[in-house]
Short mmCIF file of C-alpha atoms in Angstrom, two decimals:
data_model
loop_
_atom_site.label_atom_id
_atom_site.label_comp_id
_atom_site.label_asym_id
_atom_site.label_seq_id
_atom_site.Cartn_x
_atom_site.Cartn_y
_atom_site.Cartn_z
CA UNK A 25 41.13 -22.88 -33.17
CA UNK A 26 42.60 -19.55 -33.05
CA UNK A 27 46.15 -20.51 -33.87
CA UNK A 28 44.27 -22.64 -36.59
CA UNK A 29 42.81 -19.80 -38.68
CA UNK A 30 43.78 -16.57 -37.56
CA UNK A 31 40.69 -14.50 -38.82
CA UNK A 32 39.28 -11.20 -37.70
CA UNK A 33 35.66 -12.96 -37.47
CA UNK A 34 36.95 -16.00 -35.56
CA UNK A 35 36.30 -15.25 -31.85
CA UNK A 36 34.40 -16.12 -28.68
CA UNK A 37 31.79 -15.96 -26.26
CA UNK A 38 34.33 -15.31 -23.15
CA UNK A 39 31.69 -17.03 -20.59
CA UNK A 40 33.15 -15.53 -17.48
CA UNK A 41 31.37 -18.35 -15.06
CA UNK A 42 32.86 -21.07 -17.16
CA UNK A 43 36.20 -20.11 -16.94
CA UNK A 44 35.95 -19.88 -13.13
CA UNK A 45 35.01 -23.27 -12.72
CA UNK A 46 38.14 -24.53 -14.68
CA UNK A 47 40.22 -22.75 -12.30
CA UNK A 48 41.61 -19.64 -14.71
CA UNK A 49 42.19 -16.22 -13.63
CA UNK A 50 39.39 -14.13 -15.42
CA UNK A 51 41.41 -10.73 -15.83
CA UNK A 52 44.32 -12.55 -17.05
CA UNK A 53 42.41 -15.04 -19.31
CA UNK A 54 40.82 -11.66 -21.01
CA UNK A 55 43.91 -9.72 -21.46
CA UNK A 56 45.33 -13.03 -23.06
CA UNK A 57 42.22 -13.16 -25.59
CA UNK A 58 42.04 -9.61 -26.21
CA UNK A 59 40.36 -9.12 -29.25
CA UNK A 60 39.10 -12.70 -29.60
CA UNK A 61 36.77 -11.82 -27.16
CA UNK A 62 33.68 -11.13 -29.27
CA UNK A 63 30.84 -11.20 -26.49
CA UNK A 64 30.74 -11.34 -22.72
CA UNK A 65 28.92 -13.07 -20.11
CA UNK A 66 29.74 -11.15 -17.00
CA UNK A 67 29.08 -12.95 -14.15
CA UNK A 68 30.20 -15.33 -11.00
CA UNK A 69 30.17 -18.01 -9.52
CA UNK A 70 31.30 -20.31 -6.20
CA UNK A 71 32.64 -23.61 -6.45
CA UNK A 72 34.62 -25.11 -9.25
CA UNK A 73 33.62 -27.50 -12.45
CA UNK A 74 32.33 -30.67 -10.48
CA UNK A 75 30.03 -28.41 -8.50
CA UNK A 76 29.53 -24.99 -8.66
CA UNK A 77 26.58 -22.27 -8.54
CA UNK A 78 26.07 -18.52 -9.77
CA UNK A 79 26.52 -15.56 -7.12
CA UNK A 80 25.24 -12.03 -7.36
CA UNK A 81 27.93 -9.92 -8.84
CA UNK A 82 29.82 -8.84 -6.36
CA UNK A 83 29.67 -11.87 -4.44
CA UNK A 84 31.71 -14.91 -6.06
CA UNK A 85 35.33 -16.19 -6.24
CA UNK A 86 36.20 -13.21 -9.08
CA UNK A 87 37.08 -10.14 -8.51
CA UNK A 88 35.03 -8.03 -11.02
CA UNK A 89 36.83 -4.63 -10.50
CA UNK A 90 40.18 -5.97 -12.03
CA UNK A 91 37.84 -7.81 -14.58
CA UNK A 92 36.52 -4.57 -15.62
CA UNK A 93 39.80 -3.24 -15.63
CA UNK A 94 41.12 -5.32 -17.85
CA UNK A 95 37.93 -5.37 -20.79
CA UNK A 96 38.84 -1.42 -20.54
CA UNK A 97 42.44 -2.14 -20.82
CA UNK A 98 42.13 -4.46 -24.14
CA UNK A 99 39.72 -1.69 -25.50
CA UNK A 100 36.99 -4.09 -25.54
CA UNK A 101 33.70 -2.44 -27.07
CA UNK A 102 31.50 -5.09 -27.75
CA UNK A 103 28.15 -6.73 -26.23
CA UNK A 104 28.65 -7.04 -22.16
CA UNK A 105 25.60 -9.36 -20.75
CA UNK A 106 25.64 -9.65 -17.00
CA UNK A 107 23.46 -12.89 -16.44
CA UNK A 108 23.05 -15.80 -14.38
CA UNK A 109 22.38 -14.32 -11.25
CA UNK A 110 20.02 -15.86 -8.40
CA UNK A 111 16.59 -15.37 -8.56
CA UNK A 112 14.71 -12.94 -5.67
CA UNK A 113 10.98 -13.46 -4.33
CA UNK A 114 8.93 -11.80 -6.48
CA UNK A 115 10.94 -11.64 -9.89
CA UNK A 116 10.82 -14.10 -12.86
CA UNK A 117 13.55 -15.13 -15.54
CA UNK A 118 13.18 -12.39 -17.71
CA UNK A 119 13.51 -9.78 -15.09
CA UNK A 120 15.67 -11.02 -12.23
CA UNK A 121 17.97 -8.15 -11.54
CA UNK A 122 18.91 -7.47 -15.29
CA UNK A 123 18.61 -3.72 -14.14
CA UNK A 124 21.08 -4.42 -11.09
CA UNK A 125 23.68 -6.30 -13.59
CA UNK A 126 23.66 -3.43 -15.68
CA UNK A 127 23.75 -0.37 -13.01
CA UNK A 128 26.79 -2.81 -11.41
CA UNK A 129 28.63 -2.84 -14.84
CA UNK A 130 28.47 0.96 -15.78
CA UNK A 131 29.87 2.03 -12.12
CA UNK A 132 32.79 -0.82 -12.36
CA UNK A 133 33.55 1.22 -15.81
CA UNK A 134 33.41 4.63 -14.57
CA UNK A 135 35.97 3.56 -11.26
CA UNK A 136 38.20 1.67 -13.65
CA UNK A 137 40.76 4.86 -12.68
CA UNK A 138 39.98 5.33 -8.89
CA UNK A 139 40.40 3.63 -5.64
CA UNK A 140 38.79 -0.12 -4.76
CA UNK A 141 37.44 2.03 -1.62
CA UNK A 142 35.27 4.79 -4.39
CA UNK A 143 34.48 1.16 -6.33
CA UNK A 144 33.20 -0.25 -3.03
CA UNK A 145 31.05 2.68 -2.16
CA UNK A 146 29.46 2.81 -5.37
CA UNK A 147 28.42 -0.83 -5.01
CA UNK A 148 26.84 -0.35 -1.91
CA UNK A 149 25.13 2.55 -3.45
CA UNK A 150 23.89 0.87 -6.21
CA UNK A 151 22.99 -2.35 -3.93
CA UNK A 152 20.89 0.67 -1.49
CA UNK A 153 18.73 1.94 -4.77
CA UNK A 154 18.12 -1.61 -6.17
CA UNK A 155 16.76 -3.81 -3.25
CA UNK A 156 16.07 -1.68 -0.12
CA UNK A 157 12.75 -1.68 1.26
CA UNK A 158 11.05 1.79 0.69
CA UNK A 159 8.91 3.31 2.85
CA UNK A 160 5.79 5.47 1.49
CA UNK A 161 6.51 4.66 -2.36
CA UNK A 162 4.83 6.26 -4.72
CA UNK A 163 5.17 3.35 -7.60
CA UNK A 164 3.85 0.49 -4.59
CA UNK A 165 0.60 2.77 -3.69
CA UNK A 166 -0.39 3.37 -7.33
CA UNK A 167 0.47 -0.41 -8.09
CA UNK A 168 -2.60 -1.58 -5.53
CA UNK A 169 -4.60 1.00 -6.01
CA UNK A 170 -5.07 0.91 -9.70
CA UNK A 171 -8.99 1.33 -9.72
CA UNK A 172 -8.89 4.90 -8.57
CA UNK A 173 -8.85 7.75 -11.30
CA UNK A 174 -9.11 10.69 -9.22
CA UNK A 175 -6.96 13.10 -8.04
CA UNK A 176 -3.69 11.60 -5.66
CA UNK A 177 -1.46 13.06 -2.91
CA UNK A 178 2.25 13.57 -3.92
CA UNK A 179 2.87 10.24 -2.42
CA UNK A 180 0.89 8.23 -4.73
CA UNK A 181 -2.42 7.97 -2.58
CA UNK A 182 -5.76 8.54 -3.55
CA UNK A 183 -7.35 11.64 -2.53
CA UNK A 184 -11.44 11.34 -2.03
CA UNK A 185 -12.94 14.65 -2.21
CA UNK A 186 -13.71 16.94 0.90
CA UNK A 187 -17.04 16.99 0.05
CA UNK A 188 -17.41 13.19 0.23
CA UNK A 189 -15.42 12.98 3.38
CA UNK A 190 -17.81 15.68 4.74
CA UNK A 191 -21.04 14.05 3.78
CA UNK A 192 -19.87 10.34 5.41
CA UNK A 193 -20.07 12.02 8.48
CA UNK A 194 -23.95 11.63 8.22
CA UNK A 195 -24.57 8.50 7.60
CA UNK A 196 -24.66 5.07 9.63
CA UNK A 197 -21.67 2.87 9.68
CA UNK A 198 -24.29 -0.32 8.51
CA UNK A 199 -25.37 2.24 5.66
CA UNK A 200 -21.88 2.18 4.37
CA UNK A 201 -21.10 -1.38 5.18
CA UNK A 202 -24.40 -2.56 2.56
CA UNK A 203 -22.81 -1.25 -0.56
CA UNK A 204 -19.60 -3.00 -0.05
CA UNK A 205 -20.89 -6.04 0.81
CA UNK A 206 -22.53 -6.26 -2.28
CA UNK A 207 -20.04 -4.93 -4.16
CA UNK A 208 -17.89 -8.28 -2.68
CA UNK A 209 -16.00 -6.47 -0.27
CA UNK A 210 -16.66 -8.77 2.85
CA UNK A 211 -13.99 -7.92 5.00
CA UNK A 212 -14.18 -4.21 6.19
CA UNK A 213 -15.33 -4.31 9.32
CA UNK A 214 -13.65 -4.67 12.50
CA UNK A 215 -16.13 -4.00 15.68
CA UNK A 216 -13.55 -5.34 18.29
CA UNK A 217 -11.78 -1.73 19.14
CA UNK A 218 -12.34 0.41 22.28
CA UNK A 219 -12.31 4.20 21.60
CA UNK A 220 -11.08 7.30 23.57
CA UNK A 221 -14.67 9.59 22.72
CA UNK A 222 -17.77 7.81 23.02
CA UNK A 223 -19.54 10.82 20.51
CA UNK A 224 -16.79 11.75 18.18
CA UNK A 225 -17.01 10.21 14.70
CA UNK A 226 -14.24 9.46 12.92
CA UNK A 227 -13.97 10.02 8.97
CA UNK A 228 -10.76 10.56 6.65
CA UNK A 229 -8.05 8.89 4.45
CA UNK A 230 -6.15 6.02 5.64
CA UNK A 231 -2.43 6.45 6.34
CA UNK A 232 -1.38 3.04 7.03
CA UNK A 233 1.25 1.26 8.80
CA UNK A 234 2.31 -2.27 8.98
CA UNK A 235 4.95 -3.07 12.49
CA UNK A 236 6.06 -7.07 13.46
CA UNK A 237 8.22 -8.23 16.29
CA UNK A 238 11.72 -6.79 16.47
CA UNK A 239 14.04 -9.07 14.80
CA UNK A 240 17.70 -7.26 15.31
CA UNK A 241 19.19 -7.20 11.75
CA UNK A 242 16.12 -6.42 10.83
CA UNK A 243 14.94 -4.02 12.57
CA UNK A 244 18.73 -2.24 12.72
CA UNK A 245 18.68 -2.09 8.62
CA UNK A 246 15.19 -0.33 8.53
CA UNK A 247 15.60 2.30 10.78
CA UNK A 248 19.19 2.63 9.47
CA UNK A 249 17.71 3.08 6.07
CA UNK A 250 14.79 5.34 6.78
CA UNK A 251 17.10 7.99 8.62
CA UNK A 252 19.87 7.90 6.65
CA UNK A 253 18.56 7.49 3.04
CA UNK A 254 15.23 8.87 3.26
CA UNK A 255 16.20 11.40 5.92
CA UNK A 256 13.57 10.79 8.43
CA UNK A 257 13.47 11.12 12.03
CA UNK A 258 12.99 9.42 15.33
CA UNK A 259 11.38 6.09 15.60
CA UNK A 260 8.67 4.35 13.03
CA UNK A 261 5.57 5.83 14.17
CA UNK A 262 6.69 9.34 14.17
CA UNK A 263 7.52 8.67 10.59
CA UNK A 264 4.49 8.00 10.26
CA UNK A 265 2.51 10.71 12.38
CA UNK A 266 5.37 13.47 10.83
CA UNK A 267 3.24 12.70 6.94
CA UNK A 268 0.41 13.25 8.47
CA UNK A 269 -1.84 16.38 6.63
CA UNK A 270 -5.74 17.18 6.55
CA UNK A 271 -8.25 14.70 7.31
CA UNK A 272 -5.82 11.84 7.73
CA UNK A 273 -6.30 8.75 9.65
CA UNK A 274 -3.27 6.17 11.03
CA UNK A 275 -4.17 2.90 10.49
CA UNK A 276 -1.60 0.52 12.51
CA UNK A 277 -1.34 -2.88 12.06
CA UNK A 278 0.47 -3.50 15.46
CA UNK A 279 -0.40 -7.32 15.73
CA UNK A 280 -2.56 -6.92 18.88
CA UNK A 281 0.37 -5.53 20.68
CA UNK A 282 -0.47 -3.84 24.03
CA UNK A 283 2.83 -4.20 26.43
CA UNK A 284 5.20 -2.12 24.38
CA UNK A 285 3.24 -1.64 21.80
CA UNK A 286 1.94 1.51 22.77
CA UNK A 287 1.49 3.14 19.32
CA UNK A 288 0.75 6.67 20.48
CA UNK A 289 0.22 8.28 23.62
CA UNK A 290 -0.12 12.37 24.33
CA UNK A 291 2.58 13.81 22.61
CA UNK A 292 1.54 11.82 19.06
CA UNK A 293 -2.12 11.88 19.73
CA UNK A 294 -1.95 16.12 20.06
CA UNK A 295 0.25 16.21 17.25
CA UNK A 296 -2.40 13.72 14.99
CA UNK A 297 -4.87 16.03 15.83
CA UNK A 298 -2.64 19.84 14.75
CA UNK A 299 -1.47 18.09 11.77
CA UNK A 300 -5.69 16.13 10.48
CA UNK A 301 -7.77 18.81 12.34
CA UNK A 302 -10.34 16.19 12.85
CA UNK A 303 -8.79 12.96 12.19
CA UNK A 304 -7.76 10.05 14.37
CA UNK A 305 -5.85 6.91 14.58
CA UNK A 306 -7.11 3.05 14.56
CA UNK A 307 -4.67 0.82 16.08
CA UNK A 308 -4.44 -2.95 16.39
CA UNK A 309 -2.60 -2.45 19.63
CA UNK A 310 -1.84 -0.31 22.34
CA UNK A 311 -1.84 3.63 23.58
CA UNK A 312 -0.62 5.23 26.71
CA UNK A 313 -1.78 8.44 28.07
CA UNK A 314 -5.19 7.89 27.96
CA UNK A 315 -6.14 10.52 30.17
CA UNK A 316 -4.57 13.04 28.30
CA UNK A 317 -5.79 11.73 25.07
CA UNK A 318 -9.27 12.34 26.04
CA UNK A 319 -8.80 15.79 26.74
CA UNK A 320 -7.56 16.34 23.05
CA UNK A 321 -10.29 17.99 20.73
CA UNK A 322 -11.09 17.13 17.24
CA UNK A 323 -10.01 13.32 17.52
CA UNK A 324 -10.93 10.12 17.81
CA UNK A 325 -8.47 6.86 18.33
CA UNK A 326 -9.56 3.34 18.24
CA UNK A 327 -7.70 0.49 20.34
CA UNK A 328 -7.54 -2.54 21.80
CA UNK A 329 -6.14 -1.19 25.44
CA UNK A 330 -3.54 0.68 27.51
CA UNK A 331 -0.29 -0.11 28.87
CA UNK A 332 1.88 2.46 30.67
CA UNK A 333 5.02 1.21 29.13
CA UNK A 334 6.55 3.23 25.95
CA UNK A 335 6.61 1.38 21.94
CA UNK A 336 9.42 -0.91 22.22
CA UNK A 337 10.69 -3.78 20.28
CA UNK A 338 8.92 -3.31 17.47
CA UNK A 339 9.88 -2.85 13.81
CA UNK A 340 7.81 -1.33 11.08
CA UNK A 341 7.99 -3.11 7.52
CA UNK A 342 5.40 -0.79 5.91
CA UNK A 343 4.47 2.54 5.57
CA UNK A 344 1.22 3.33 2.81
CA UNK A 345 0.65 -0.28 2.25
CA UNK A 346 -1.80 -2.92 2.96
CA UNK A 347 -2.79 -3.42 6.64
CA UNK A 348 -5.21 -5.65 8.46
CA UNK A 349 -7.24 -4.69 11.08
CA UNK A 350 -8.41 -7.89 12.90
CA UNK A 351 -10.78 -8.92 11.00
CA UNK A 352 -10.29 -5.97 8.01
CA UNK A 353 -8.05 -4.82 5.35
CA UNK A 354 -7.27 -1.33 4.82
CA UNK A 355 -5.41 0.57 1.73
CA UNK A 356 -3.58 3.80 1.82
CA UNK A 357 -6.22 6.38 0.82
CA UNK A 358 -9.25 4.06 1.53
CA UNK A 359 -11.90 6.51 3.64
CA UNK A 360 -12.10 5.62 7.24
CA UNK A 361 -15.64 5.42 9.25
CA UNK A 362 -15.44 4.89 12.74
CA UNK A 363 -18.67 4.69 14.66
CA UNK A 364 -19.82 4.07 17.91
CA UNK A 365 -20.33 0.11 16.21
CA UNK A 366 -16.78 -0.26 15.27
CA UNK A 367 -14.52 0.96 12.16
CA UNK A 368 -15.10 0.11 8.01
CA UNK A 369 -12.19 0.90 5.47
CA UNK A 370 -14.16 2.03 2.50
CA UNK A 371 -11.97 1.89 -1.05
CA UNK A 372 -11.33 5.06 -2.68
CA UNK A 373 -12.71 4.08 -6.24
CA UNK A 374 -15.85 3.14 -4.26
CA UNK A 375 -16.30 5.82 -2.16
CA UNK A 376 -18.60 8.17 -3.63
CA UNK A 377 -20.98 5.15 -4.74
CA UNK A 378 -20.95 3.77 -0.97
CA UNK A 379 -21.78 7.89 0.64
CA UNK A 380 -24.73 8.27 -2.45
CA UNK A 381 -26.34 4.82 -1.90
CA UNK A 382 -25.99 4.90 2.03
CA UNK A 383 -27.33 8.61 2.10
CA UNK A 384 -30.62 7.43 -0.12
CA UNK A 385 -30.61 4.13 2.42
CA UNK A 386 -30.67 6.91 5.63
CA UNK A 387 -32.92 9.08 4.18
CA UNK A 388 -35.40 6.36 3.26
CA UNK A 389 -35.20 5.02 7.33
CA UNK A 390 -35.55 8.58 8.31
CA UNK A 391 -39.06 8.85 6.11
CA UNK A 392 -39.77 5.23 7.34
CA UNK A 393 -39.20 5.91 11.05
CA UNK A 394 -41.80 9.07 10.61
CA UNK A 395 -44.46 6.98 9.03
CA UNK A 396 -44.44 4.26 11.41
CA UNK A 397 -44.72 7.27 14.48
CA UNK A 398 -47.79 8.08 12.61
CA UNK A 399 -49.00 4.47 12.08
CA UNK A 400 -49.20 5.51 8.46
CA UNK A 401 -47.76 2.05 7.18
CA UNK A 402 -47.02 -1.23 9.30
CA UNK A 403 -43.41 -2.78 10.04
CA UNK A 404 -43.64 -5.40 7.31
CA UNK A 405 -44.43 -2.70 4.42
CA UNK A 406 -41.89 -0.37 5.42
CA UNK A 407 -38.78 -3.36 5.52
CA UNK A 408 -40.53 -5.11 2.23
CA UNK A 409 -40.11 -3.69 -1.60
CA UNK A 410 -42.24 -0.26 -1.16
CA UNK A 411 -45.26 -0.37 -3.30
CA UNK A 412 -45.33 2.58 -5.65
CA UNK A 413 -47.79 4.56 -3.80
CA UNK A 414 -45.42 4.51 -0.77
CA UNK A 415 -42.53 5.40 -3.11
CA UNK A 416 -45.02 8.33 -4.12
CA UNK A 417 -45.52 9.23 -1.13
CA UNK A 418 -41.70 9.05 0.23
CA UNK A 419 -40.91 11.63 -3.24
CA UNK A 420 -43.33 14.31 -1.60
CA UNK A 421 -42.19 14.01 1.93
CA UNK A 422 -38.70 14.37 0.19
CA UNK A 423 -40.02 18.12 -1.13
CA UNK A 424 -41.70 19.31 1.93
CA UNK A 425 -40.20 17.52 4.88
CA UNK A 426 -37.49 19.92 6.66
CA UNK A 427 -35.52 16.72 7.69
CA UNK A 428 -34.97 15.99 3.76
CA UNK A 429 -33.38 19.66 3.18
CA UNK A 430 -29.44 18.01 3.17
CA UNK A 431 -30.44 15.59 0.55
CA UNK A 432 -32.27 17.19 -2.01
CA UNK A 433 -29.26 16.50 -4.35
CA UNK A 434 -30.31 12.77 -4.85
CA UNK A 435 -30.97 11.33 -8.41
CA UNK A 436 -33.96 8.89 -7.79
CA UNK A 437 -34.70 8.04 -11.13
CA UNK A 438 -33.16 4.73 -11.31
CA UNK A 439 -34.82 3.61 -8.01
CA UNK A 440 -38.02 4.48 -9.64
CA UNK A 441 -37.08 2.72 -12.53
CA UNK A 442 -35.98 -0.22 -11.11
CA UNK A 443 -39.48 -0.57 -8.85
CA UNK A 444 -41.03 -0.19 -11.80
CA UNK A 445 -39.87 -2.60 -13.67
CA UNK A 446 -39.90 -5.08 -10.17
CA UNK A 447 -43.62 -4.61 -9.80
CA UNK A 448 -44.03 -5.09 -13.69
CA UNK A 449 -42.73 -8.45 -13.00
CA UNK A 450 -44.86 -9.00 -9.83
CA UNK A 451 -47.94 -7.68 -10.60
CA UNK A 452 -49.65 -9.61 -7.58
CA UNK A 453 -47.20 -8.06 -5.54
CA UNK A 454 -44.83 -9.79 -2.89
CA UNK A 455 -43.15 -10.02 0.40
CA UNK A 456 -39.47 -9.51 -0.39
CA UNK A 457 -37.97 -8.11 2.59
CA UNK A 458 -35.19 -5.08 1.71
CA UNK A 459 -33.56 -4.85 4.69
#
């Protein structure tokens, strides 16, 4: 066609894939087209015409450094597309390393004049920034936890308020757990830990960290990774414990790991405790050290038992991401409540709704205990819808009572409102049990 009408407009799509599978030499087909070459599709493939399929870039029968070489030989300054490559879990068509195709392109360019060993390293590189696993990413944490509008730590999580950390120390692990539940949040709760202090309650911001069975390559490209490019130290879970700051809480998925899957034992508990002041650690797994542990001040750490043997063959695949605790799920940032009944992940973006509703539930049991000392009102009234005269009546004791004094800043108006309205449309009254 060329040879047929030699015009400047009559050119090609140089389809680098095609030409593999006929057998041609790709660097020598596009010195030999030069010009004619009007658009690119950089890419690769194995196998030849009968049967063939595409590669990553750097992974097919081409070699794309001397292609590169030669478009910058020939001048070439058109439209370079680098396509076709294999899709990866969690991509689609229109995004499928499009990103990695072009990154891959502009370092072949700028290496056309060095070494194949500088072209090699750059590859890697690029290959390292693309598609390795990173550990405590800002972009992942504010993906999943897009209801919260509040303030966030540098690494993406949310940040509750002091002040609402400091309040869910007074209130009952079942007055936290209502809220949720009828928010839809049904699986919070995990009762089946053991804990180092019987009287310490635990309250702060998850840290969270997800380990599996050791798997070799696995396990050799992580930690290679996490020292090396992210310049961390030691083994996973001081990784972990090393991020910790103020009112922090390790969460550890540890897949009911005991033998060897000792999470933390005196050294890590004492430095949990320097680095939270009053935090803690939940772990669905193991600890060693126990006696030491319970000498430490100022922390609490939930199990499920001891082993003398030190972490081993274990590999962590998440740091700040989402972890399951038995029967639970926890997010970085959610609030940690660990009581004497067990542990409940609360979401950040739900937090301060959970500590005002389960303060007004307390309060209202503390008033209700009182009354039914004095034999003022019977079981069934105080666990049924209040009448408004015992509503009255709980608004007074709320004034006077010294035992009300912390809660004073309640808003009751829309309770009163909405047992208004309730005994508007019940005027003969009713049973309803509120437990």
């Amino acid at each position: 066609m060329f040879q047929l009408y030699d015009s400047p407009m009559n050119g090609m799509t140089f389809c680098q894939g095609c030409f593999a599978t006929m057998g041609e030499n790709i660097p020598e087909s596009i010195r030999h087209f030069g010009k004619k070459d009007f658009f690119v599709h950089f890419r690769d493939v194995h196998g030849d015409r009968n049967c063939f399929h595409e590669t990553f870039h750097d992974d097919g029968k081409t070699d794309m450094y001397e292609a590169m070489k030669a478009y910058y030989e020939i001048g070439f300054d058109r439209i370079v597309r680098p396509d076709h490559v294999p899709t990866l879990i969690g991509e689609d068509s229109k995004t499928k390393l499009w990103r990695s195709g072009q990154l891959f392109c502009s370092w072949l360019h700028q290496s056309t004049d060095g070494s194949r060993q500088k072209r090699n390293q750059q590859i890697l590189k690029m290959k390292k920034e693309i598609i390795a696993m990173k550990f405590d990413n800002r972009e992942d944490i504010l993906q999943i936890t897009p209801l919260w509008k509040g303030e966030r730590f540098e690494d993406g999580r949310p940040k509750v308020p002091d002040d609402i950390l400091r309040r869910m120390r007074n209130i009952t692990l079942e007055e936290a757990w209502g809220p949720l539940w009828r928010e839809g949040y049904k699986f919070q709760f995990e009762g089946d830990l053991k804990r180092t202090h019987e009287k310490v309650k635990l309250v702060g911001r998850a840290v969270t960290s997800v380990m599996v069975p050791m798997r070799p390559d696995l396990h050799n490209a992580l930690l290679e990774y996490g020292q090396k490019e992210e310049g961390r130290n030691g083994f996973f879970n001081q990784w972990v414990v090393d991020s910790l700051t103020e009112n922090d809480v390790v969460v550890v998925d540890l897949f009911d790991k005991v033998y060897e899957g000792t999470y933390v034992g005196g050294n890590l508990s004492t430095a949990i405790a320097a680095r939270t002041k009053r935090g803690g650690a939940i772990i669905w797994g193991g600890i060693r050290d126990n006696e030491q542990i319970v000498e430490i001040p100022n922390i609490q750490v939930y199990y499920r038992g001891v082993d003398p043997t030190a972490i081993a063959n274990v590999t962590m695949t998440g740091f700040n991401v989402p972890a399951r605790i038995g029967n639970a799920i926890c997010l970085p940032g959610d609030v940690v409540l660990g009581t004497i009944s067990g542990v409940i992940f609360i979401p950040a973006h739900l937090a301060e709704t959970v500590v005002v509703e389960a303060e007004k539930s307390h309060i209202k049991d503390v008033f209700g205990f009182q009354r039914l000392e004095e034999r003022i009102y019977t079981t069934a009234q105080i666990d049924s819808r209040w009448s408004m005269e015992m509503f009255e009546d709980f608004m007074q004791w709320l004034k006077t009572d010294e035992k009300a004094k912390e809660y004073t800043h309640l808003d009751w108006s829309p309770d009163r409102k909405e047992l208004e309205q309730w005994h508007a449309e019940h005027p003969d009254g009713g049973t309803e049990v509120t437990l």
